[in-house]
């Protein structure tokens, strides 16, 4: 039986001191390993909060979040940071790289946090660059000098360097034009297939749903909004 | 790793960082400069005279007497009768007495009329006697011994003929041009006012004043060299006396004895105590300088943390990125602290280097013009402590930006969109 990549049970979350009502309430949500999910939701629907919870930056008020069988709530803040570095790759809409570091140093920094051994780092980077269609010459360039498309692909390489089981991407294509976007999506899905990564793709761009089998609507899993409507 | 990140982050903002670095360097330079010069000046100052138990002059304040007899500053209010000198010399407790007669100068450098005992008994530093770089003490009437700075500055060599001037001005209009003096000795540099003086015999001093009255040369009364030999050139009065005692135990007895001297009003001072009092007087200024340089340093370190703090706004995204790839808030904190450390440490190295260069280039000038020797070696243990506290202070103030970065990374999470 395949292990769940993500298993959420009775999750409640509220920002401390901000509101009495729960910002996020998820009775149950599971994602199997290797699944590729399109998570749809308007802004304010709790997407970012969910991502922060999944990556262990925020801690649930109640309930459990298990990632790859590990309950995040029992880990210390430091352990959660380490767990995130090793098992979850994250790519944002833009600004994914530390602009003043070289591409190489950006990736190396991620490897450092993921406790990856230095010797096979260069090989891994080379493989990722080939798949992502990135020129090797870019490696010593300052990340801030790259085009947006290049930056997003480097961000994927950076996110995958520790071979994380889960890849979370938050509107990675919104800064790209249509042609680049389709090429980027193809590449992303291909690389997830090769690495057998679980992919959570967050976006409000409905045109991208065609790349995915499973589409999850934020409002379907988050009960918090529904409850508020009752009152 | 955070060193690498901090380093590149600073390079990325090189202009702001450079300005902060310059400001930090200048303020550390000022602080170290004040501390070092103060320390060296004090050392140089306290070694101007040693081995002299008492200085005696006409009734005056202890500082004034010290200043004109040792530092060649200011002038005496009155003279001492020659008889007093003779009487003191015969005191049973007194080992030696050096008479000093002041009032003439040569191109701004003061001339001291004294005896050969001066070269025998006068000591400076840790009891070092005066050494001759060239030549010997004066023997003839018109022999002169010159201090190292005088020789250096005026380019005099042995056997040069020089003319003394009456009074103390840099350019005196009344010259003792009837007689010229011959340089017979040049002293080794001492780093004390001795370097700035010329030494002639009391008889020589008397001789050039024979045809003078009330500071004016009397016309038509010049004395020829032949008649000089027949004249009695014992001075009638002198300016001050330096006394060495047979036993230090009697120092206060002799001092009281001199202060109560019935034939004329005299003051006897202990040079060590007078030096301490003089230094104490300068202590106010010294502490003011220290306070000012400490405040300048504080404000420049505050400027440094302001620079880092304001940079955090634009670094919000970069912090979110680091958090996303697994950096702990502590890592973010350490990156900012390392940046503070790098700037401050670089500033320190630059300041120490700049100060060393400045001292090396000003050393000769200070020694020649002020008789103060400033060592170019700055990193004494005291200075290390000063530098250590600067670093500690910088890291304390660095807590302002680094703690905000820490809190930012705790609360903002992955909200890179800000």
Coordinates of C-alpha atoms in Angstrom, one line a residue:
Chain A
X1 CA 0.0 0.0 0.0
X2 CA 1.5 3.3 -1.1
X3 CA 2.4 5.7 1.8
X4 CA 0.6 9.0 2.0
X5 CA 2.7 11.9 1.0
X6 CA 0.5 14.2 3.0
X7 CA -2.1 13.3 5.5
X8 CA -4.1 16.0 7.3
X9 CA -6.6 15.2 10.1
X10 CA -8.8 17.6 11.9
X11 CA -6.5 20.5 11.1
X12 CA -7.5 23.8 12.6
X13 CA -5.4 26.9 12.4
X14 CA -5.8 30.5 13.5
X15 CA -3.2 33.2 13.6
X16 CA -2.4 33.8 17.2
X17 CA -3.8 37.1 18.5
X18 CA -5.4 38.1 15.2
X19 CA -8.7 36.3 15.1
X20 CA -10.8 34.1 17.3
X21 CA -12.3 32.2 14.4
X22 CA -10.2 29.6 12.5
X23 CA -8.5 30.8 9.4
X24 CA -8.2 27.2 8.1
X25 CA -10.1 24.1 9.0
X26 CA -9.5 20.9 7.2
X27 CA -11.2 17.8 8.6
X28 CA -9.3 15.4 6.3
X29 CA -7.1 15.6 3.3
X30 CA -4.7 13.0 1.8
X31 CA -2.4 13.0 -1.0
X32 CA -0.8 9.8 -2.1
X33 CA 2.9 9.7 -3.0
X34 CA 3.6 10.5 -6.7
X35 CA 0.3 12.2 -7.1
X36 CA 0.2 15.5 -9.0
X37 CA -2.4 17.9 -7.7
X38 CA -3.6 21.2 -9.0
X39 CA -4.8 23.3 -6.0
X40 CA -7.1 26.0 -7.0
X41 CA -8.2 28.9 -4.9
X42 CA -8.7 32.6 -5.0
X43 CA -6.5 34.8 -2.9
X44 CA -7.6 34.8 0.8
X45 CA -8.8 31.2 0.5
X46 CA -6.0 30.0 2.8
X47 CA -3.6 28.7 0.2
X48 CA -0.6 30.4 1.5
X49 CA -1.5 29.4 5.1
X50 CA -1.8 25.8 4.0
X51 CA 1.6 25.9 2.3
X52 CA 3.2 27.4 5.4
X53 CA 1.6 24.7 7.4
X54 CA 2.7 21.9 5.1
X55 CA 6.3 23.2 5.0
X56 CA 6.3 23.4 8.8
X57 CA 6.8 27.2 9.0
X58 CA 3.5 27.6 10.8
X59 CA 2.2 25.1 13.3
X60 CA -1.3 23.8 13.5
X61 CA -3.5 25.0 16.4
X62 CA -5.2 21.6 16.6
X63 CA -5.0 18.4 14.6
X64 CA -2.2 16.6 12.8
X65 CA -0.2 17.1 9.6
X66 CA 1.8 14.1 8.6
X67 CA 4.3 14.5 5.8
X68 CA 5.7 11.2 4.6
X69 CA 4.5 9.6 7.8
X70 CA 6.2 12.2 10.0
X71 CA 3.9 14.2 12.3
X72 CA 5.2 17.8 12.0
X73 CA 3.5 18.9 15.2
X74 CA 5.9 16.8 17.3
X75 CA 9.0 18.2 15.8
X76 CA 10.8 21.2 17.2
X77 CA 11.1 24.4 15.1
X78 CA 14.6 23.5 14.2
X79 CA 13.7 19.9 13.2
X80 CA 10.9 21.3 11.1
X81 CA 13.3 23.6 9.2
X82 CA 15.6 20.6 8.6
X83 CA 12.7 18.4 7.6
X84 CA 11.6 21.0 5.1
X85 CA 15.1 21.4 3.7
X86 CA 15.4 17.6 3.1
X87 CA 11.9 16.6 2.0
X88 CA 10.0 19.5 0.5
X89 CA 11.1 21.6 -2.4
X90 CA 9.3 25.0 -2.7
X91 CA 9.1 27.3 -5.7
X92 CA 7.3 30.6 -5.6
X93 CA 5.7 32.8 -8.2
X94 CA 9.0 34.8 -8.4
X95 CA 11.9 35.9 -6.3
X96 CA 13.0 32.3 -5.7
X97 CA 16.7 33.0 -5.5
X98 CA 19.0 35.0 -3.4
X99 CA 19.7 37.6 -6.0
X100 CA 23.3 38.5 -5.0
X101 CA 24.5 34.9 -4.8
X102 CA 25.6 33.0 -7.9
X103 CA 23.3 30.3 -9.3
X104 CA 25.7 27.7 -7.9
X105 CA 25.8 29.2 -4.4
X106 CA 22.0 29.4 -4.4
X107 CA 21.7 25.7 -5.1
X108 CA 24.6 24.9 -2.8
X109 CA 22.8 26.8 0.0
X110 CA 19.8 24.6 -0.4
X111 CA 22.1 21.5 -0.4
X112 CA 23.7 22.8 2.7
X113 CA 20.4 23.1 4.6
X114 CA 19.4 19.6 3.2
X115 CA 22.7 18.1 4.6
X116 CA 23.5 16.9 1.1
X117 CA 27.0 15.6 0.5
X118 CA 29.2 18.0 -1.5
X119 CA 30.7 15.3 -3.8
X120 CA 27.6 14.3 -5.7
X121 CA 26.2 17.9 -5.7
X122 CA 27.9 18.9 -8.9
X123 CA 26.7 15.8 -10.7
X124 CA 23.1 16.4 -9.5
X125 CA 23.2 20.0 -10.7
X126 CA 24.5 19.0 -14.1
X127 CA 21.7 16.4 -14.5
X128 CA 19.1 18.9 -13.4
X129 CA 20.4 21.5 -15.7
X130 CA 20.3 19.1 -18.6
X131 CA 16.7 18.2 -17.9
X132 CA 15.7 21.8 -17.3
X133 CA 17.4 22.9 -20.5
X134 CA 19.7 25.3 -18.7
X135 CA 23.0 26.4 -20.0
X136 CA 25.9 25.2 -17.8
X137 CA 27.5 28.6 -18.3
X138 CA 24.8 30.1 -16.2
X139 CA 26.1 28.4 -13.1
X140 CA 28.5 31.1 -12.1
X141 CA 26.2 34.0 -13.0
X142 CA 24.6 36.1 -10.3
X143 CA 21.1 34.8 -9.8
X144 CA 19.7 38.3 -10.0
X145 CA 21.0 38.8 -13.6
X146 CA 19.1 35.9 -15.0
X147 CA 15.9 36.3 -17.0
X148 CA 12.7 35.4 -15.2
X149 CA 12.3 32.2 -17.2
X150 CA 15.8 31.1 -16.3
X151 CA 15.3 32.1 -12.7
X152 CA 12.2 29.9 -12.5
X153 CA 14.0 26.9 -14.0
X154 CA 17.0 27.4 -11.7
X155 CA 14.4 27.6 -8.8
X156 CA 13.1 24.1 -9.9
X157 CA 16.7 22.8 -9.9
X158 CA 17.3 24.4 -6.5
X159 CA 14.0 22.9 -5.2
X160 CA 15.0 19.4 -6.5
X161 CA 18.6 19.3 -5.5
X162 CA 18.0 17.4 -2.3
X163 CA 15.7 15.0 -4.2
X164 CA 12.7 15.9 -2.1
X165 CA 9.7 13.6 -2.1
X166 CA 7.3 16.6 -2.3
X167 CA 7.5 19.6 -4.6
X168 CA 5.3 22.6 -3.8
X169 CA 5.0 25.2 -6.4
X170 CA 3.0 28.4 -5.8
X171 CA 2.0 30.1 -9.1
X172 CA 5.4 29.5 -10.7
X173 CA 4.2 30.6 -14.1
X174 CA 2.4 33.8 -13.5
X175 CA 5.5 35.8 -14.4
X176 CA 6.1 33.9 -17.6
X177 CA 4.5 34.6 -21.0
X178 CA 2.3 31.9 -22.6
X179 CA 4.9 30.1 -24.7
X180 CA 7.4 30.0 -21.9
X181 CA 4.6 28.9 -19.6
X182 CA 3.7 25.8 -21.6
X183 CA 7.3 24.8 -22.0
X184 CA 7.8 25.3 -18.3
X185 CA 4.8 23.2 -17.4
X186 CA 5.9 20.3 -19.6
X187 CA 9.3 20.4 -18.1
X188 CA 8.0 20.5 -14.6
X189 CA 5.7 17.6 -15.0
X190 CA 8.4 15.6 -16.8
X191 CA 10.9 16.1 -14.0
X192 CA 8.3 15.1 -11.4
X193 CA 7.6 12.0 -13.3
X194 CA 11.3 11.2 -13.5
X195 CA 11.9 11.8 -9.9
X196 CA 8.6 10.3 -8.8
X197 CA 7.9 13.4 -6.8
X198 CA 4.6 14.4 -5.4
X199 CA 3.6 17.7 -6.9
X200 CA 1.3 20.3 -5.4
X201 CA 0.7 23.0 -7.9
X202 CA -1.0 26.0 -6.5
X203 CA -2.6 28.5 -8.9
X204 CA -5.7 30.4 -9.7
X205 CA -5.1 30.2 -13.4
X206 CA -7.8 27.7 -14.6
X207 CA -6.2 27.3 -18.0
X208 CA -3.4 25.2 -16.4
X209 CA -5.8 22.6 -15.1
X210 CA -5.4 20.7 -18.4
X211 CA -1.9 19.6 -17.2
X212 CA -3.3 17.8 -14.2
X213 CA -5.5 14.8 -13.4
X214 CA -6.5 15.8 -9.9
X215 CA -7.9 19.2 -9.3
X216 CA -8.6 20.3 -5.8
X217 CA -10.5 23.4 -4.9
X218 CA -9.4 25.1 -1.8
X219 CA -13.0 25.9 -0.8
X220 CA -13.7 22.2 -0.9
X221 CA -11.2 21.2 1.7
X222 CA -11.2 24.3 3.9
X223 CA -14.3 24.3 6.1
X224 CA -13.4 27.6 7.8
X225 CA -15.0 29.8 5.2
X226 CA -18.2 27.6 5.0
X227 CA -18.7 28.0 8.7
X228 CA -18.4 31.7 8.6
X229 CA -21.0 31.9 6.0
X230 CA -23.5 30.3 8.4
X231 CA -23.4 33.2 10.7
Chain B
X1 CA 28.0 29.2 5.0
X2 CA 26.5 32.3 6.5
X3 CA 29.8 33.9 6.1
X4 CA 29.6 33.3 2.3
X5 CA 26.0 34.7 2.2
X6 CA 26.9 37.7 4.4
X7 CA 30.0 38.4 2.2
X8 CA 28.0 38.4 -1.0
X9 CA 25.2 40.3 0.5
X10 CA 27.6 43.1 1.4
X11 CA 29.3 43.1 -2.0
X12 CA 25.8 43.4 -3.5
X13 CA 25.3 46.7 -1.6
X14 CA 28.8 47.9 -2.0
X15 CA 28.2 51.6 -2.0
X16 CA 26.1 51.7 1.2
X17 CA 28.5 49.3 2.8
X18 CA 31.5 51.3 1.7
X19 CA 30.0 54.5 3.2
X20 CA 29.2 52.7 6.5
X21 CA 32.7 51.2 6.4
X22 CA 34.4 54.6 5.9
X23 CA 32.3 56.0 8.8
X24 CA 33.2 53.1 11.1
X25 CA 36.9 53.3 10.1
X26 CA 37.1 57.0 10.7
X27 CA 35.5 56.8 14.1
X28 CA 37.6 53.8 15.2
X29 CA 40.6 55.7 13.9
X30 CA 39.6 58.7 16.1
X31 CA 39.1 56.6 19.1
X32 CA 42.3 54.6 18.7
X33 CA 44.2 57.8 17.9
X34 CA 43.1 59.6 21.0
X35 CA 43.7 56.5 23.2
X36 CA 47.1 55.9 21.7
X37 CA 48.4 59.4 21.7
X38 CA 47.1 59.9 25.2
X39 CA 48.9 56.8 26.4
X40 CA 52.1 57.6 24.6
X41 CA 52.0 61.3 25.5
X42 CA 51.6 60.3 29.2
X43 CA 54.5 57.9 29.0
X44 CA 56.6 60.4 27.1
X45 CA 55.6 63.1 29.5
X46 CA 56.3 61.2 32.7
X47 CA 59.8 60.3 31.5
X48 CA 60.9 63.9 30.9
X49 CA 62.8 64.0 34.1
X50 CA 64.0 61.5 36.6
X51 CA 66.8 61.3 39.1
X52 CA 66.2 64.9 40.1
X53 CA 64.8 65.1 43.7
X54 CA 63.9 68.7 43.9
X55 CA 63.6 71.7 41.5
X56 CA 64.1 75.1 43.1
X57 CA 63.1 78.4 41.7
X58 CA 62.1 81.8 43.0
X59 CA 58.7 81.8 44.9
X60 CA 56.1 80.7 42.3
X61 CA 53.6 78.0 41.7
X62 CA 54.7 74.5 41.3
X63 CA 53.3 74.1 37.8
X64 CA 54.9 77.3 36.6
X65 CA 58.3 76.3 38.0
X66 CA 58.0 72.8 36.4
X67 CA 57.0 74.3 33.1
X68 CA 59.8 76.7 32.7
X69 CA 62.6 74.7 34.2
X70 CA 61.8 71.3 32.6
X71 CA 59.5 71.9 29.6
X72 CA 61.0 75.3 28.5
X73 CA 57.5 76.8 28.5
X74 CA 56.6 80.2 29.9
X75 CA 59.2 82.1 31.9
X76 CA 60.4 82.7 35.4
X77 CA 59.0 85.5 37.4
X78 CA 62.2 86.1 39.3
X79 CA 65.8 84.8 39.7
X80 CA 67.7 83.1 42.5
X81 CA 70.8 84.7 43.9
X82 CA 74.1 83.0 43.2
X83 CA 74.7 82.9 47.0
X84 CA 71.6 80.7 47.5
X85 CA 73.1 78.2 45.1
X86 CA 76.4 78.1 47.0
X87 CA 74.6 77.8 50.2
X88 CA 72.4 74.9 49.0
X89 CA 75.4 73.2 47.5
X90 CA 77.0 73.0 50.9
X91 CA 73.9 71.5 52.6
X92 CA 74.9 68.2 54.2
X93 CA 71.9 66.3 52.7
X94 CA 72.5 67.6 49.1
X95 CA 74.6 65.4 46.8
X96 CA 74.6 67.7 43.8
X97 CA 73.0 70.9 42.5
X98 CA 72.7 71.9 38.8
X99 CA 72.2 75.6 38.3
X100 CA 70.1 76.6 35.3
X101 CA 70.0 80.0 33.7
X102 CA 67.3 80.7 31.1
X103 CA 66.3 83.6 29.0
X104 CA 68.1 83.4 25.7
X105 CA 67.2 81.5 22.6
X106 CA 68.5 80.5 19.2
X107 CA 66.0 80.5 16.3
X108 CA 63.1 79.7 18.7
X109 CA 65.0 77.0 20.6
X110 CA 65.8 77.9 24.2
X111 CA 69.3 78.3 25.5
X112 CA 70.1 76.9 28.9
X113 CA 73.1 78.1 30.8
X114 CA 74.3 75.4 33.2
X115 CA 77.3 73.5 34.3
X116 CA 78.9 70.3 33.1
X117 CA 77.1 68.6 36.0
X118 CA 73.9 68.8 33.9
X119 CA 75.3 66.1 31.6
X120 CA 76.4 64.1 34.6
X121 CA 73.3 64.2 36.8
X122 CA 70.3 65.0 34.7
X123 CA 68.3 61.9 33.9
X124 CA 65.2 61.0 31.9
X125 CA 63.0 58.0 31.3
X126 CA 64.0 55.1 33.6
X127 CA 67.1 57.0 34.8
X128 CA 69.0 57.3 31.5
X129 CA 71.7 59.9 31.5
X130 CA 72.2 62.2 28.5
X131 CA 74.4 60.6 25.8
X132 CA 76.4 62.4 23.2
X133 CA 75.7 61.4 19.6
X134 CA 78.8 63.4 18.6
X135 CA 81.3 65.5 20.5
X136 CA 81.5 66.3 24.2
X137 CA 80.2 68.7 26.9
X138 CA 81.1 72.3 26.7
X139 CA 84.5 73.3 28.1
X140 CA 85.4 76.7 26.6
X141 CA 83.5 79.9 27.2
X142 CA 81.8 79.9 23.8
X143 CA 81.2 76.2 23.4
X144 CA 77.6 75.0 22.9
X145 CA 76.0 71.6 23.1
X146 CA 72.8 71.2 21.1
X147 CA 69.8 68.9 21.5
X148 CA 69.1 66.3 18.9
X149 CA 66.0 68.1 17.5
X150 CA 67.9 71.4 17.2
X151 CA 70.7 69.7 15.3
X152 CA 68.3 67.8 13.0
X153 CA 65.9 70.7 12.4
X154 CA 68.5 73.4 11.8
X155 CA 71.0 71.0 10.2
X156 CA 73.9 71.8 12.5
X157 CA 77.0 69.7 12.7
X158 CA 80.0 69.8 15.0
X159 CA 82.1 73.0 14.9
X160 CA 79.4 75.0 13.3
X161 CA 79.3 78.6 14.6
X162 CA 76.0 80.0 15.8
X163 CA 74.8 83.2 17.2
X164 CA 72.4 83.4 20.2
X165 CA 69.6 85.8 20.5
X166 CA 68.3 87.7 23.5
X167 CA 64.9 86.8 24.6
X168 CA 62.7 83.9 23.6
X169 CA 61.1 84.9 20.2
X170 CA 61.4 82.8 17.1
X171 CA 62.8 85.8 15.3
X172 CA 64.6 88.0 17.9
X173 CA 65.8 91.4 16.8
X174 CA 68.4 91.7 19.5
X175 CA 71.2 89.2 18.8
X176 CA 74.2 88.5 20.9
X177 CA 76.2 88.9 17.7
X178 CA 79.4 90.1 19.4
X179 CA 80.3 86.5 20.0
X180 CA 79.5 83.3 18.2
X181 CA 79.3 79.9 19.8
X182 CA 80.8 76.8 18.5
X183 CA 78.9 73.5 18.5
X184 CA 81.0 71.0 20.4
X185 CA 78.5 68.4 21.2
X186 CA 75.2 67.0 19.8
X187 CA 73.0 65.0 22.2
X188 CA 71.3 61.7 21.4
X189 CA 67.5 62.1 20.9
X190 CA 65.6 61.6 24.2
X191 CA 62.0 62.3 23.2
X192 CA 62.0 65.0 26.0
X193 CA 62.3 68.8 25.9
X194 CA 66.1 68.3 26.2
X195 CA 66.1 67.7 22.4
X196 CA 64.8 71.2 21.9
X197 CA 67.4 73.1 23.8
X198 CA 70.9 74.4 23.5
X199 CA 73.3 74.2 26.4
X200 CA 76.1 76.7 27.2
X201 CA 78.1 77.3 30.3
X202 CA 77.0 79.8 32.9
X203 CA 80.1 81.8 32.2
X204 CA 79.3 81.9 28.5
X205 CA 75.9 83.2 29.3
X206 CA 77.4 85.8 31.6
X207 CA 79.9 86.9 29.0
X208 CA 77.4 87.6 26.3
X209 CA 75.4 89.8 28.7
X210 CA 78.3 91.8 29.9
X211 CA 77.6 94.8 27.7
X212 CA 73.9 94.5 28.1
X213 CA 71.6 96.4 30.5
X214 CA 67.9 95.8 31.0
X215 CA 67.7 93.7 27.9
X216 CA 69.3 96.3 25.6
X217 CA 72.8 96.2 24.2
X218 CA 74.8 99.2 25.3
X219 CA 76.6 100.7 22.3
X220 CA 80.4 101.1 22.4
X221 CA 80.9 98.9 25.3
X222 CA 81.7 95.6 23.6
X223 CA 84.3 93.5 25.4
X224 CA 87.1 92.0 23.5
X225 CA 88.0 88.3 23.9
X226 CA 91.3 89.2 25.6
X227 CA 89.7 91.1 28.4
X228 CA 87.1 88.5 28.9
X229 CA 89.7 86.1 30.4
X230 CA 90.5 88.6 33.1
X231 CA 87.0 89.2 34.1
X232 CA 85.1 87.3 36.8
X233 CA 82.3 85.7 34.9
X234 CA 80.5 84.2 37.9
X235 CA 76.8 84.9 37.4
X236 CA 75.0 87.0 40.0
X237 CA 71.8 85.2 39.6
X238 CA 70.4 82.1 38.0
X239 CA 66.8 80.9 37.1
X240 CA 66.4 77.6 38.8
X241 CA 68.2 74.7 40.5
X242 CA 67.9 71.0 40.2
X243 CA 68.9 69.1 43.3
X244 CA 69.9 65.5 43.9
X245 CA 69.9 64.3 47.5
X246 CA 72.2 61.9 49.2
X247 CA 69.2 60.1 50.7
X248 CA 65.6 60.3 49.5
X249 CA 64.5 60.1 53.1
X250 CA 65.5 63.7 53.6
X251 CA 63.5 65.0 50.6
X252 CA 60.7 66.7 52.6
X253 CA 63.1 68.1 55.2
X254 CA 65.1 69.7 52.5
X255 CA 62.0 70.9 50.7
X256 CA 60.7 72.6 53.8
X257 CA 64.1 74.0 54.5
X258 CA 64.2 75.7 51.1
X259 CA 60.6 76.9 51.3
X260 CA 61.4 78.5 54.6
X261 CA 64.7 80.0 53.4
X262 CA 65.0 83.3 55.0
X263 CA 67.3 85.3 52.6
X264 CA 65.0 85.1 49.6
X265 CA 61.7 83.6 48.8
X266 CA 62.2 80.2 47.2
X267 CA 60.0 77.3 46.1
X268 CA 61.1 73.7 46.0
X269 CA 59.0 71.2 44.2
X270 CA 59.1 67.4 43.7
X271 CA 59.2 66.9 39.9
X272 CA 57.1 63.7 40.1
X273 CA 54.3 65.3 42.1
X274 CA 54.3 68.4 39.9
X275 CA 54.2 66.2 36.7
X276 CA 51.3 64.3 38.2
X277 CA 49.4 67.5 38.9
X278 CA 50.1 68.8 35.5
X279 CA 48.8 65.6 33.9
X280 CA 45.8 65.7 36.1
X281 CA 45.0 69.1 34.8
X282 CA 45.2 67.8 31.3
X283 CA 43.0 64.9 32.3
X284 CA 39.8 66.9 31.8
X285 CA 40.7 67.7 28.2
X286 CA 41.8 64.1 27.8
X287 CA 38.6 62.7 29.1
X288 CA 36.6 65.1 26.9
X289 CA 38.4 63.9 23.9
X290 CA 37.8 60.3 24.9
X291 CA 34.1 61.0 25.4
X292 CA 33.8 62.7 22.1
X293 CA 35.5 59.9 20.2
X294 CA 33.4 57.3 22.0
X295 CA 30.3 59.2 21.0
X296 CA 31.4 59.5 17.4
X297 CA 32.0 55.8 17.4
X298 CA 28.6 55.1 18.9
X299 CA 26.9 57.2 16.3
X300 CA 28.7 55.5 13.5
X301 CA 27.9 52.0 14.8
X302 CA 24.3 53.1 15.2
X303 CA 24.5 54.3 11.5
X304 CA 25.8 50.9 10.6
X305 CA 22.9 49.1 12.2
X306 CA 20.4 51.6 10.7
X307 CA 21.9 50.8 7.3
X308 CA 21.4 47.1 7.9
X309 CA 17.9 47.6 9.4
X310 CA 16.7 49.6 6.4
X311 CA 18.2 47.0 4.1
X312 CA 15.9 44.4 5.6
X313 CA 12.9 45.8 3.8
X314 CA 14.3 44.9 0.5
X315 CA 15.7 41.7 1.9
X316 CA 12.3 40.4 2.9
X317 CA 12.1 38.2 -0.1
X318 CA 15.5 36.9 0.2
X319 CA 14.8 35.9 3.8
X320 CA 11.6 34.1 2.7
X321 CA 13.7 32.3 0.1
X322 CA 16.2 31.2 2.7
X323 CA 13.4 30.1 5.0
X324 CA 11.8 28.1 2.2
X325 CA 14.9 26.1 1.5
X326 CA 15.2 25.3 5.2
X327 CA 17.2 28.1 6.9
X328 CA 16.3 28.5 10.5
X329 CA 15.6 32.0 11.9
X330 CA 18.9 31.6 13.7
X331 CA 20.7 31.4 10.4
X332 CA 19.1 34.6 9.2
X333 CA 20.1 36.2 12.5
X334 CA 23.7 35.0 12.0
X335 CA 23.9 36.3 8.5
X336 CA 23.0 39.9 9.6
X337 CA 25.4 39.6 12.7
X338 CA 28.2 38.4 10.4
X339 CA 27.6 41.4 8.2
X340 CA 28.0 43.7 11.2
X341 CA 31.1 41.8 12.2
X342 CA 32.6 42.0 8.8
X343 CA 32.2 45.7 8.4
X344 CA 33.4 46.4 12.0
X345 CA 36.4 44.1 11.7
X346 CA 37.4 45.5 8.3
X347 CA 37.0 49.0 9.8
X348 CA 39.2 48.1 12.7
X349 CA 42.0 46.7 10.4
X350 CA 41.7 49.7 8.2
X351 CA 41.8 52.1 11.2
X352 CA 44.8 50.4 12.7
X353 CA 46.6 50.5 9.4
X354 CA 45.8 54.1 8.8
X355 CA 46.8 55.1 12.3
X356 CA 50.1 53.3 12.0
X357 CA 50.8 55.0 8.7
X358 CA 49.8 58.4 10.2
X359 CA 52.0 58.0 13.2
X360 CA 54.9 56.8 11.2
X361 CA 54.7 59.9 9.0
X362 CA 54.0 62.3 11.9
X363 CA 56.5 60.7 14.3
X364 CA 59.5 62.8 13.3
X365 CA 57.5 66.0 13.2
X366 CA 56.1 65.5 16.7
X367 CA 59.5 64.5 18.1
X368 CA 61.2 67.5 16.6
X369 CA 58.6 70.1 17.3
X370 CA 56.9 68.9 20.5
X371 CA 59.5 66.6 21.9
X372 CA 57.0 63.9 22.2
X373 CA 57.8 60.4 21.0
X374 CA 54.8 58.5 19.8
X375 CA 55.4 54.8 19.2
X376 CA 54.0 53.5 15.9
X377 CA 53.1 50.2 17.5
X378 CA 49.5 50.5 18.4
X379 CA 48.3 47.1 19.4
X380 CA 49.2 47.2 23.0
X381 CA 47.2 45.0 25.3
X382 CA 45.2 48.1 26.3
X383 CA 44.4 48.7 22.7
X384 CA 43.3 45.1 22.2
X385 CA 40.8 45.7 25.0
X386 CA 39.6 48.9 23.4
X387 CA 39.2 47.1 20.1
X388 CA 37.4 44.2 21.8
X389 CA 34.9 46.5 23.4
X390 CA 34.3 48.2 20.0
X391 CA 33.5 44.8 18.5
X392 CA 31.3 43.9 21.4
X393 CA 29.5 47.3 21.1
X394 CA 29.1 46.8 17.3
X395 CA 27.6 43.3 17.9
X396 CA 25.3 44.7 20.6
X397 CA 24.0 47.4 18.2
X398 CA 23.9 44.8 15.5
X399 CA 21.3 43.0 17.5
X400 CA 18.8 45.7 16.3
X401 CA 18.8 44.6 12.7
X402 CA 19.5 41.0 13.3
X403 CA 16.8 40.5 15.8
X404 CA 14.3 42.2 13.4
X405 CA 15.5 39.8 10.7
X406 CA 15.0 37.0 13.1
X407 CA 11.5 38.1 13.9
X408 CA 10.7 38.7 10.3
X409 CA 11.7 35.2 9.4
X410 CA 9.6 33.8 12.2
X411 CA 6.4 35.6 11.3
X412 CA 6.4 36.3 7.6
X413 CA 6.9 32.7 6.6
X414 CA 6.8 32.0 2.9
X415 CA 4.7 35.1 2.1
X416 CA 7.2 36.2 -0.4
X417 CA 4.7 38.4 -2.1
X418 CA 4.9 40.7 0.9

